[in-house]
Coordinates of N, CA and C in Angstrom, one line a residue:
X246 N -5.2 14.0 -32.4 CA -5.2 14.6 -31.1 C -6.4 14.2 -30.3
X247 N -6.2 13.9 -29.3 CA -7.4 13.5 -28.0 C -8.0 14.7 -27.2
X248 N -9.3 14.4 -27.5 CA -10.0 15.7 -27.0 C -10.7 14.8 -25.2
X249 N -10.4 15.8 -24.3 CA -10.8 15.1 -22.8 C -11.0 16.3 -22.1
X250 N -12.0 16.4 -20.8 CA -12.0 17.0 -19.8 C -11.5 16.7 -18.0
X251 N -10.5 17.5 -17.8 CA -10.4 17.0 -16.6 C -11.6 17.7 -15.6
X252 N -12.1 16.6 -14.9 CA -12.7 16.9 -13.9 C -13.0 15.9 -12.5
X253 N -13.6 16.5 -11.8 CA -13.6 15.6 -10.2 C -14.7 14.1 -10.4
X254 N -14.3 13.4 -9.9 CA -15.2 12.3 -9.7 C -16.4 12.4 -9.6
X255 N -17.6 11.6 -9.8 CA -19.1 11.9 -8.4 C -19.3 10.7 -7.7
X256 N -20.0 10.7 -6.6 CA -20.2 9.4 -5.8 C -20.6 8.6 -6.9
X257 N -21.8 8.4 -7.8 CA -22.8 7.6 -8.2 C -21.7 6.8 -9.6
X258 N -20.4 7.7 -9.4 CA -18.8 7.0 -10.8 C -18.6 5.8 -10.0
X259 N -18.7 5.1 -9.0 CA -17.8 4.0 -8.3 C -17.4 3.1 -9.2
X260 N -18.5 2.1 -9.8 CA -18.0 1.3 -11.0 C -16.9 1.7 -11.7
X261 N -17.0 3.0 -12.1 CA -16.2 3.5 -13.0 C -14.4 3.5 -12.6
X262 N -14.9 3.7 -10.8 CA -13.7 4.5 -10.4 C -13.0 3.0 -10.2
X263 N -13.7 2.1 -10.0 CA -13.4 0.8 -9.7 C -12.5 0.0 -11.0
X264 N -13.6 0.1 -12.3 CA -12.8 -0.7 -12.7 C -11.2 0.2 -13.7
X265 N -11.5 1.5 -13.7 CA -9.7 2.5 -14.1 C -9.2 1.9 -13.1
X266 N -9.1 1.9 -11.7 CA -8.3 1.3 -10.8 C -7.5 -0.3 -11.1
X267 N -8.8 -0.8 -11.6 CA -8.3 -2.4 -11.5 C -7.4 -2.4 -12.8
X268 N -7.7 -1.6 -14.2 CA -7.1 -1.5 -15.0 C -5.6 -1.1 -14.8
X269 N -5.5 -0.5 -14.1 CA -4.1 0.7 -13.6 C -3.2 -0.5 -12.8
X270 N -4.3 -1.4 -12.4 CA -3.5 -2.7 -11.5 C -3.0 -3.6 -12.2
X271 N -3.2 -3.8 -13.7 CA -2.7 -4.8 -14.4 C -1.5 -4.1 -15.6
X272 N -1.1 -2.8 -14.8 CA -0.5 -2.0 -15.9 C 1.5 -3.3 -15.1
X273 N 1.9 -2.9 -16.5 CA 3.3 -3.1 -15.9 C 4.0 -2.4 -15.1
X274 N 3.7 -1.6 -15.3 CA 4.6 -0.9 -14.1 C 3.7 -0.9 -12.7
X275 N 2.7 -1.3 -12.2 CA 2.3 -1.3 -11.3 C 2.8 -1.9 -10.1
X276 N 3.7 -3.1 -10.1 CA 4.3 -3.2 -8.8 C 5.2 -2.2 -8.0
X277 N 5.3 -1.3 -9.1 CA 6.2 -0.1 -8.4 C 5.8 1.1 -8.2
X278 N 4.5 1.2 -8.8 CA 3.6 2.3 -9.1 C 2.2 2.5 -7.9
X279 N 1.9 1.3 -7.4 CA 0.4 1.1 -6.7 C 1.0 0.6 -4.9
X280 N 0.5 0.7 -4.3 CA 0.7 0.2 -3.2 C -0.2 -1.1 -3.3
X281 N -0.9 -1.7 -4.3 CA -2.1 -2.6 -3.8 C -1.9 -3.5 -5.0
X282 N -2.3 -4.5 -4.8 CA -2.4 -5.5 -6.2 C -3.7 -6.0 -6.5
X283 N -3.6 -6.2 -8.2 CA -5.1 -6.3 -8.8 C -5.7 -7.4 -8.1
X284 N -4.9 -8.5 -7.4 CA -6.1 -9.7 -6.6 C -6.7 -8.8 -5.2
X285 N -5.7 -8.0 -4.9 CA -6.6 -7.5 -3.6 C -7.8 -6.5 -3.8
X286 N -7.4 -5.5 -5.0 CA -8.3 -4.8 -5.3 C -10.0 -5.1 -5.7
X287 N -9.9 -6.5 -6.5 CA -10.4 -7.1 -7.4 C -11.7 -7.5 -6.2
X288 N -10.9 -8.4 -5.3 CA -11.8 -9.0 -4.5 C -12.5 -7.9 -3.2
X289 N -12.2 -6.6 -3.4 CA -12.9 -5.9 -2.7 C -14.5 -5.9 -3.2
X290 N -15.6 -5.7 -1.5 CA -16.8 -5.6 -2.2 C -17.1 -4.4 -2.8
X291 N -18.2 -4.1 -3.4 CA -18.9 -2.8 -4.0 C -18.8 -1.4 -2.7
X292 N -19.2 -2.1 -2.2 CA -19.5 -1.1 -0.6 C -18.5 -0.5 -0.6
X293 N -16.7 -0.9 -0.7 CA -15.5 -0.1 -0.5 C -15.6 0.5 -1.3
X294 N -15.8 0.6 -2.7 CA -15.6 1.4 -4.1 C -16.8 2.5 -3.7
X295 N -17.9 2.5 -3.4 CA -18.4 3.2 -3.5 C -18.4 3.9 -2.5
X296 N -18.0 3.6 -1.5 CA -17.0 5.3 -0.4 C -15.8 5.2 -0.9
X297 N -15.0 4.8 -1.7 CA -14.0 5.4 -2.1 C -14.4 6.6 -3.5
X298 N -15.3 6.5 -3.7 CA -15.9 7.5 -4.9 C -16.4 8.4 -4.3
X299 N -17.4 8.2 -3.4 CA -18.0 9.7 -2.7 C -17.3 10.4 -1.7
X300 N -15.8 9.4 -1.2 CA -15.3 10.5 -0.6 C -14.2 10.9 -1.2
X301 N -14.0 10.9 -2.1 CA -13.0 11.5 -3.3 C -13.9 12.5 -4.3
X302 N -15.3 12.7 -4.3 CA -16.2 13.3 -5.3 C -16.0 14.8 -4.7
X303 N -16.1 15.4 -6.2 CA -16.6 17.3 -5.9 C -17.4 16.9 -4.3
X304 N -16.8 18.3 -3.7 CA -17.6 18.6 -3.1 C -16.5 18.4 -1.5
X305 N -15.8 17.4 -1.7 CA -15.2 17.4 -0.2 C -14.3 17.7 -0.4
X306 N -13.4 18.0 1.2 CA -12.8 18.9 1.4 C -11.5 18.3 1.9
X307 N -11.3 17.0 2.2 CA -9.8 16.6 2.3 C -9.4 15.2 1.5
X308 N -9.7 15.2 0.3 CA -9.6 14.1 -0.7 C -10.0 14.4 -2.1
X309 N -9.9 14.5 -3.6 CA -10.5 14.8 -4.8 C -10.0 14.0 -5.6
X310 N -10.7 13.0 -5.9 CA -9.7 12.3 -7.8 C -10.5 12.9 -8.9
X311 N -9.6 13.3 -9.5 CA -9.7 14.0 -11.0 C -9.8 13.0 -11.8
X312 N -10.4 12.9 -13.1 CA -10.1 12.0 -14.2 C -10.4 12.7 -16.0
X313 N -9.5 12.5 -16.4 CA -9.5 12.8 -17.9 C -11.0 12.0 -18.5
X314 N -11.7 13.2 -18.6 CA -12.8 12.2 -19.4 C -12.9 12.5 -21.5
X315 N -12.7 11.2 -21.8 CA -12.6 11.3 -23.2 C -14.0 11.8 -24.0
X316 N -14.1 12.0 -25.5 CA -15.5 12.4 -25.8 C -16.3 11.4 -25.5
X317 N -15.7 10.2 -25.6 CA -16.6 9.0 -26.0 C -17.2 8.9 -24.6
X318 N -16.8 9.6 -23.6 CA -17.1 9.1 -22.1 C -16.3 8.0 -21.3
X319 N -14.8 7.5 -22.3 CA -14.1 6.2 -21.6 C -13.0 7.8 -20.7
X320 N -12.6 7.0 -19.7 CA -11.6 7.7 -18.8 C -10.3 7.5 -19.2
X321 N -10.1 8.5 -19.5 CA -8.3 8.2 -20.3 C -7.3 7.8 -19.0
X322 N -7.8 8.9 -18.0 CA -6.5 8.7 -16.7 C -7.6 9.5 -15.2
X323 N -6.1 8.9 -14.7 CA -7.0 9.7 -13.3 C -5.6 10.3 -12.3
X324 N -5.8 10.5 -11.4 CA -4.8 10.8 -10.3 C -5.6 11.5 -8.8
X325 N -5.9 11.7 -8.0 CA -6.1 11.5 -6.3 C -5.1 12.3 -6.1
X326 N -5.5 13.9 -5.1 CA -5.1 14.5 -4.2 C -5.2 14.7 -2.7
X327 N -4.7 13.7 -1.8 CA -5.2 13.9 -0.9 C -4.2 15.0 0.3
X328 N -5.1 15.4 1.0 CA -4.6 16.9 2.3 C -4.6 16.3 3.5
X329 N -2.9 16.5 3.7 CA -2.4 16.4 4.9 C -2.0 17.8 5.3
X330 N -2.6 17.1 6.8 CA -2.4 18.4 8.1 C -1.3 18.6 8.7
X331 N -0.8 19.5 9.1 CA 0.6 19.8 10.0 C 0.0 18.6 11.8
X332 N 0.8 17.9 12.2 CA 0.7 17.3 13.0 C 0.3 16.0 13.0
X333 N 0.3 15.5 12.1 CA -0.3 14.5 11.6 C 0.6 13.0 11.4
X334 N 0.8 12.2 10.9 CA 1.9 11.2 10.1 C 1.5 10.8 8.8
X335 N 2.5 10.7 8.3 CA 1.5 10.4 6.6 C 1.7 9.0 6.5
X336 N 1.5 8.3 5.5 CA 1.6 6.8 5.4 C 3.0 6.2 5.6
X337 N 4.1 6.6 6.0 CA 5.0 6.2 5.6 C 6.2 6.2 7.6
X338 N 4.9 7.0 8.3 CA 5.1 7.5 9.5 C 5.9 9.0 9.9
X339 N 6.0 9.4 9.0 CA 6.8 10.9 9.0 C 5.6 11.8 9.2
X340 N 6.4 12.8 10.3 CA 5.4 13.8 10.5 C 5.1 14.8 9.5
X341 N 4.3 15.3 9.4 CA 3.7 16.2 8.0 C 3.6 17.7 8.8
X342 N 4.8 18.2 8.4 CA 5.1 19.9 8.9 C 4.6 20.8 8.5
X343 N 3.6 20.8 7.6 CA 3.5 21.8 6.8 C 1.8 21.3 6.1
X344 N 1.2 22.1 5.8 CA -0.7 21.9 5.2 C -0.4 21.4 3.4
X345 N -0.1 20.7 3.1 CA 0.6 19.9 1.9 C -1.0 19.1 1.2
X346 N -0.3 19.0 -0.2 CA -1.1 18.1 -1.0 C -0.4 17.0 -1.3
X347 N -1.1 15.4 -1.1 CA -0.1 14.8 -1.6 C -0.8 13.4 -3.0
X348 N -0.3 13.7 -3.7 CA -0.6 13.0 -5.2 C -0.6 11.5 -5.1
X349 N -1.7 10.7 -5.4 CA -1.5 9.3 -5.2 C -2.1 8.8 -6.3
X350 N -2.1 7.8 -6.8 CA -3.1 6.9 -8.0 C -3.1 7.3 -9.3
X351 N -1.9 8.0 -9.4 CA -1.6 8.5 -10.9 C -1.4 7.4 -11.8
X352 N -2.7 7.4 -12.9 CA -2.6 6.1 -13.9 C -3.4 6.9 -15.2
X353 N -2.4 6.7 -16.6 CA -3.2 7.0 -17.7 C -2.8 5.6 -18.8
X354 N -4.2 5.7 -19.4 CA -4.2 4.4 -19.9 C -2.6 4.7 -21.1
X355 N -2.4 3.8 -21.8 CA -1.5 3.3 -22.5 C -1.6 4.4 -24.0
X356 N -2.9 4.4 -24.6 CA -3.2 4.9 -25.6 C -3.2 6.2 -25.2
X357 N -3.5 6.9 -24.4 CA -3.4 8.4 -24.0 C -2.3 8.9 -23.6
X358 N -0.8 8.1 -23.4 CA 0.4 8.8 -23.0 C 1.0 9.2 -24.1
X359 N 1.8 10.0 -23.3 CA 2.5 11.2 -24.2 C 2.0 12.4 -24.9
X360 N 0.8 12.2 -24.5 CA 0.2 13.8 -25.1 C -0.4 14.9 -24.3
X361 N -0.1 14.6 -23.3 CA -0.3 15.6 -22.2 C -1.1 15.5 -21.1
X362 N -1.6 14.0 -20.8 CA -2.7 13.6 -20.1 C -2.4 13.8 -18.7
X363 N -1.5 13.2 -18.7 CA -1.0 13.4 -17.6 C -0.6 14.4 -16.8
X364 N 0.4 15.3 -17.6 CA -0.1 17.3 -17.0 C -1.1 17.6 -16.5
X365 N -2.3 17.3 -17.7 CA -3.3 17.9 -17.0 C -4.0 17.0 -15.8
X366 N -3.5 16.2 -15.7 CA -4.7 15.6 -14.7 C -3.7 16.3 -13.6
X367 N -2.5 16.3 -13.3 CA -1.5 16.8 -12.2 C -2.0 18.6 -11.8
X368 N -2.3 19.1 -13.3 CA -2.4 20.7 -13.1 C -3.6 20.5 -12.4
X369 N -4.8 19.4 -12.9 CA -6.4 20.0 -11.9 C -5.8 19.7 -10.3
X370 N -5.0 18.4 -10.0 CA -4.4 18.2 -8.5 C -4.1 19.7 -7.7
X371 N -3.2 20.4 -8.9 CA -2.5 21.2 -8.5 C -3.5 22.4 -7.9
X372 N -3.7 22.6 -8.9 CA -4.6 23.8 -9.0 C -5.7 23.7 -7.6
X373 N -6.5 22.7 -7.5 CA -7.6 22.3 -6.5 C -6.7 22.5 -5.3
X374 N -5.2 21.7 -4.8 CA -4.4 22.5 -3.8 C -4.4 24.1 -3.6
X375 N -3.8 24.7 -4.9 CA -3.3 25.9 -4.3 C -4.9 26.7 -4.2
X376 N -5.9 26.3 -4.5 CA -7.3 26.7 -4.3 C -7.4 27.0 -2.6
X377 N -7.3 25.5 -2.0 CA -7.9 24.8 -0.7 C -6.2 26.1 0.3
X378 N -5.9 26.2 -0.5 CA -4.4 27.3 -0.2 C -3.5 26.3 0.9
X379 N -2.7 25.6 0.3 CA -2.4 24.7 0.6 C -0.4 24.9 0.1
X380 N 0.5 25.1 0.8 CA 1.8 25.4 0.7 C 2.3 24.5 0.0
X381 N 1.9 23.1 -0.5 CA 2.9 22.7 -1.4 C 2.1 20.9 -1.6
X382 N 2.6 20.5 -2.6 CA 2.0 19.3 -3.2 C 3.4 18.6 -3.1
X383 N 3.0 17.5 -2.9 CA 4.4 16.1 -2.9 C 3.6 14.8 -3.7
X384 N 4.8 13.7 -3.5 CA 4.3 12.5 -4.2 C 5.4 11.6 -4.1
X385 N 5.2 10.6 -3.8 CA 6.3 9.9 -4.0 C 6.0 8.6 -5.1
X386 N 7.7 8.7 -5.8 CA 7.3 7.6 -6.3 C 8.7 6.8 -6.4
X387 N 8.5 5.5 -7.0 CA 9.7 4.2 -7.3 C 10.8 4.7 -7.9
X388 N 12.0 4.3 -7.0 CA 13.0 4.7 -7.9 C 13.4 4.0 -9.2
X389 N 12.8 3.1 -9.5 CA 12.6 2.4 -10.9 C 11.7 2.9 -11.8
X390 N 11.3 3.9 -11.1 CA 9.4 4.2 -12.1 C 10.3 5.6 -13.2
X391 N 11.0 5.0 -13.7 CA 11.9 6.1 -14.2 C 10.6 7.4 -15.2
X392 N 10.0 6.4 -15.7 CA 8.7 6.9 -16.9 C 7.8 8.1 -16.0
X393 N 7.6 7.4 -14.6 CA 6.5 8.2 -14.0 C 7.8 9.7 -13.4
X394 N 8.8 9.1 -13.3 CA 9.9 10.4 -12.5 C 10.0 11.5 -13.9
X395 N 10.4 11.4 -15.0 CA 10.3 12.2 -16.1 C 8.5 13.1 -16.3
X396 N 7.8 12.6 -16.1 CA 6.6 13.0 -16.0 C 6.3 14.4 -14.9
X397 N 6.8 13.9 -13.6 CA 6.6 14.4 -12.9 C 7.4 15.6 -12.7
X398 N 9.0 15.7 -13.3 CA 9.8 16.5 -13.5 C 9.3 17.4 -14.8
X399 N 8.3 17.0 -15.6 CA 7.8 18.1 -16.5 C 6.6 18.3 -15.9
X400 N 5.8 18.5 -15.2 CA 5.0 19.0 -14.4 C 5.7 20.1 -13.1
X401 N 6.4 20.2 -12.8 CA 7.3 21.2 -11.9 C 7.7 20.5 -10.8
X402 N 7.6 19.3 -10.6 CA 7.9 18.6 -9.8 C 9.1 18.2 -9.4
X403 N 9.8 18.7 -8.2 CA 11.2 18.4 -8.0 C 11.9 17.1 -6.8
X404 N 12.9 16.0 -7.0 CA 12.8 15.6 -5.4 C 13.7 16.5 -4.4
X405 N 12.9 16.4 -3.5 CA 13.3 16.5 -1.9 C 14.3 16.7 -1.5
X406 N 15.2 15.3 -1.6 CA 15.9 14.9 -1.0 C 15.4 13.7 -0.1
X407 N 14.6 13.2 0.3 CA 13.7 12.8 1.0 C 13.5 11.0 0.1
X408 N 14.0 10.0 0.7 CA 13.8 8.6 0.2 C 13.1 8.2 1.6
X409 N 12.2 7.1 0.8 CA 11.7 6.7 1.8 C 11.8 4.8 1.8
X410 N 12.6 4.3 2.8 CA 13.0 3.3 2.8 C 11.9 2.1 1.9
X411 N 11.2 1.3 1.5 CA 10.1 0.3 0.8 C 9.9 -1.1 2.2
X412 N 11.2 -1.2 3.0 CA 11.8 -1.9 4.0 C 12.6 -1.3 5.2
X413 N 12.0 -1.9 6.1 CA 13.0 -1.2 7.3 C 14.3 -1.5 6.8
X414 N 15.5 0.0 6.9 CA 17.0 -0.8 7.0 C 17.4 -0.9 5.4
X415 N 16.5 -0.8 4.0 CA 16.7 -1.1 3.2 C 17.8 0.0 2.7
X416 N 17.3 1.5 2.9 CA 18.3 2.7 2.0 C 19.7 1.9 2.9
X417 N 19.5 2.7 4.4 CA 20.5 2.7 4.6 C 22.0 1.0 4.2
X418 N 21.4 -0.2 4.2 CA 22.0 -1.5 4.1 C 22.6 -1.9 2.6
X419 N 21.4 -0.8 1.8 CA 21.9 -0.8 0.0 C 20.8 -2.8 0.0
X420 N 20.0 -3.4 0.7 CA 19.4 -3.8 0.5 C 18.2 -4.1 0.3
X421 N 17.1 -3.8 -0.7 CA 16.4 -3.2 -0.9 C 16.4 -2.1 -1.7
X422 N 14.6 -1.9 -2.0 CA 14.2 -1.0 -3.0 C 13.8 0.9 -2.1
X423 N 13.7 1.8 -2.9 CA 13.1 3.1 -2.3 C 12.6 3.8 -3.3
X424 N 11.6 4.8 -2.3 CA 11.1 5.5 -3.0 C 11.1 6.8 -2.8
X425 N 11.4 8.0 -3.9 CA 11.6 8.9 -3.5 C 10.6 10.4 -3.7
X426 N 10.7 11.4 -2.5 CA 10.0 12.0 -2.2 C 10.0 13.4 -3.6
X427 N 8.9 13.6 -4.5 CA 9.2 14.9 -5.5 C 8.3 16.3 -4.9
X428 N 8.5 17.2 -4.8 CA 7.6 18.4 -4.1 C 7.5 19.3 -5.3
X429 N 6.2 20.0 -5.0 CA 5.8 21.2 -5.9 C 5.3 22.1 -5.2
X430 N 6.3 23.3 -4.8 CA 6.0 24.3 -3.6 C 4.9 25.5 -4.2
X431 N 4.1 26.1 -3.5 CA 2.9 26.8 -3.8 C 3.8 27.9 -4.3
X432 N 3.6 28.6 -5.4 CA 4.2 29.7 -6.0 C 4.4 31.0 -4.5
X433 N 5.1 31.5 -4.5 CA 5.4 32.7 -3.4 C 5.8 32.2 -1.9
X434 N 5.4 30.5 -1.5 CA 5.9 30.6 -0.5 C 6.9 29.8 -0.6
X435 N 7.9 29.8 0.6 CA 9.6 29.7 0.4 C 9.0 28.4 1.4
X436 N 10.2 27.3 0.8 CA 10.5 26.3 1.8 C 10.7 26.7 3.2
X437 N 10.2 26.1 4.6 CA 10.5 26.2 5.8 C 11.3 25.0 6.3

């Protein structure tokens, strides 16, 4: 059994956060899993990794990556919560109705799946939401990523209803790939 702590990033992890990233980029399933590929990530400078660590570290207030830290000190996994505001658009151009959490960069290495890594890194996501009191956490992912959709469905994660085309025209034409929207509503409050 693997003994790990989930906890938040710190600025001074960027290397770290850098290279689990580039790792997560060479995973197989990443074309359907990452919005980014390992040549683009790869060739970013130092300077972008290391505001992408401090503004994901304890302490701020509209962004957190968690990561599974093993005894040895290697990072088993990670996953990124970031807080969208009512009025806003999220990446995909849809308006954001509601003060929501939404899950991005979910990657556990190969040797650490299936034993719970992944719950927990989702529970600290969760949890750090319904903290910030935040009505509900989403995520989207591939409708091929069948591995990441069962994961997420044992975490309480349900879909929407909500696909989001990969290509203009693609749901509707049956040409083309999608991705579909999974929500985890804050315990006590009801869908609006």
């Amino acid at each position: 059994m693997y003994t790990y702590v989930v906890r938040a990033v710190r600025a001074d992890e960027w290397a770290a956060v850098k290279a689990l990233r580039l790792r997560a980029l060479k995973d197989p399933a990443a074309s359907i899993a990452f919005m980014e590929t390992y040549e683009v990530a790869e060739a970013r400078p130092d300077s972008f990794w290391q505001e992408r660590a401090a503004g994901a570290a304890e302490g701020n207030a509209g962004v957190r990556q968690f990561v599974a830290e093993a005894e040895d000190g290697k990072w088993a996994g990670t996953v990124t919560l970031l807080v969208e505001e009512p009025g806003t658009l999220d990446w995909a151009g849809f308006p954001v109705e509601r003060r929501q959490g939404h899950v991005v960069g979910v990657y556990v290495r190969d040797e650490w799946r299936g034993g719970g890594t992944t719950r927990a890194l989702l529970d600290a996501a969760v949890d750090w939401a319904w903290q910030l009191g935040l009505e509900r956490v989403r995520l989207i992912v591939h409708e091929k990523n069948l591995r990441a959709q069962g994961a997420y469905r044992k975490a309480g994660f349900l879909p929407s209803g909500r696909t989001v085309a990969l290509k203009e025209g693609a749901v509707e034409d049956g040409d083309g790939e999608a991705e579909y929207e999974y929500v985890l509503e804050r315990p006590g409050v009801s869908d609006r």
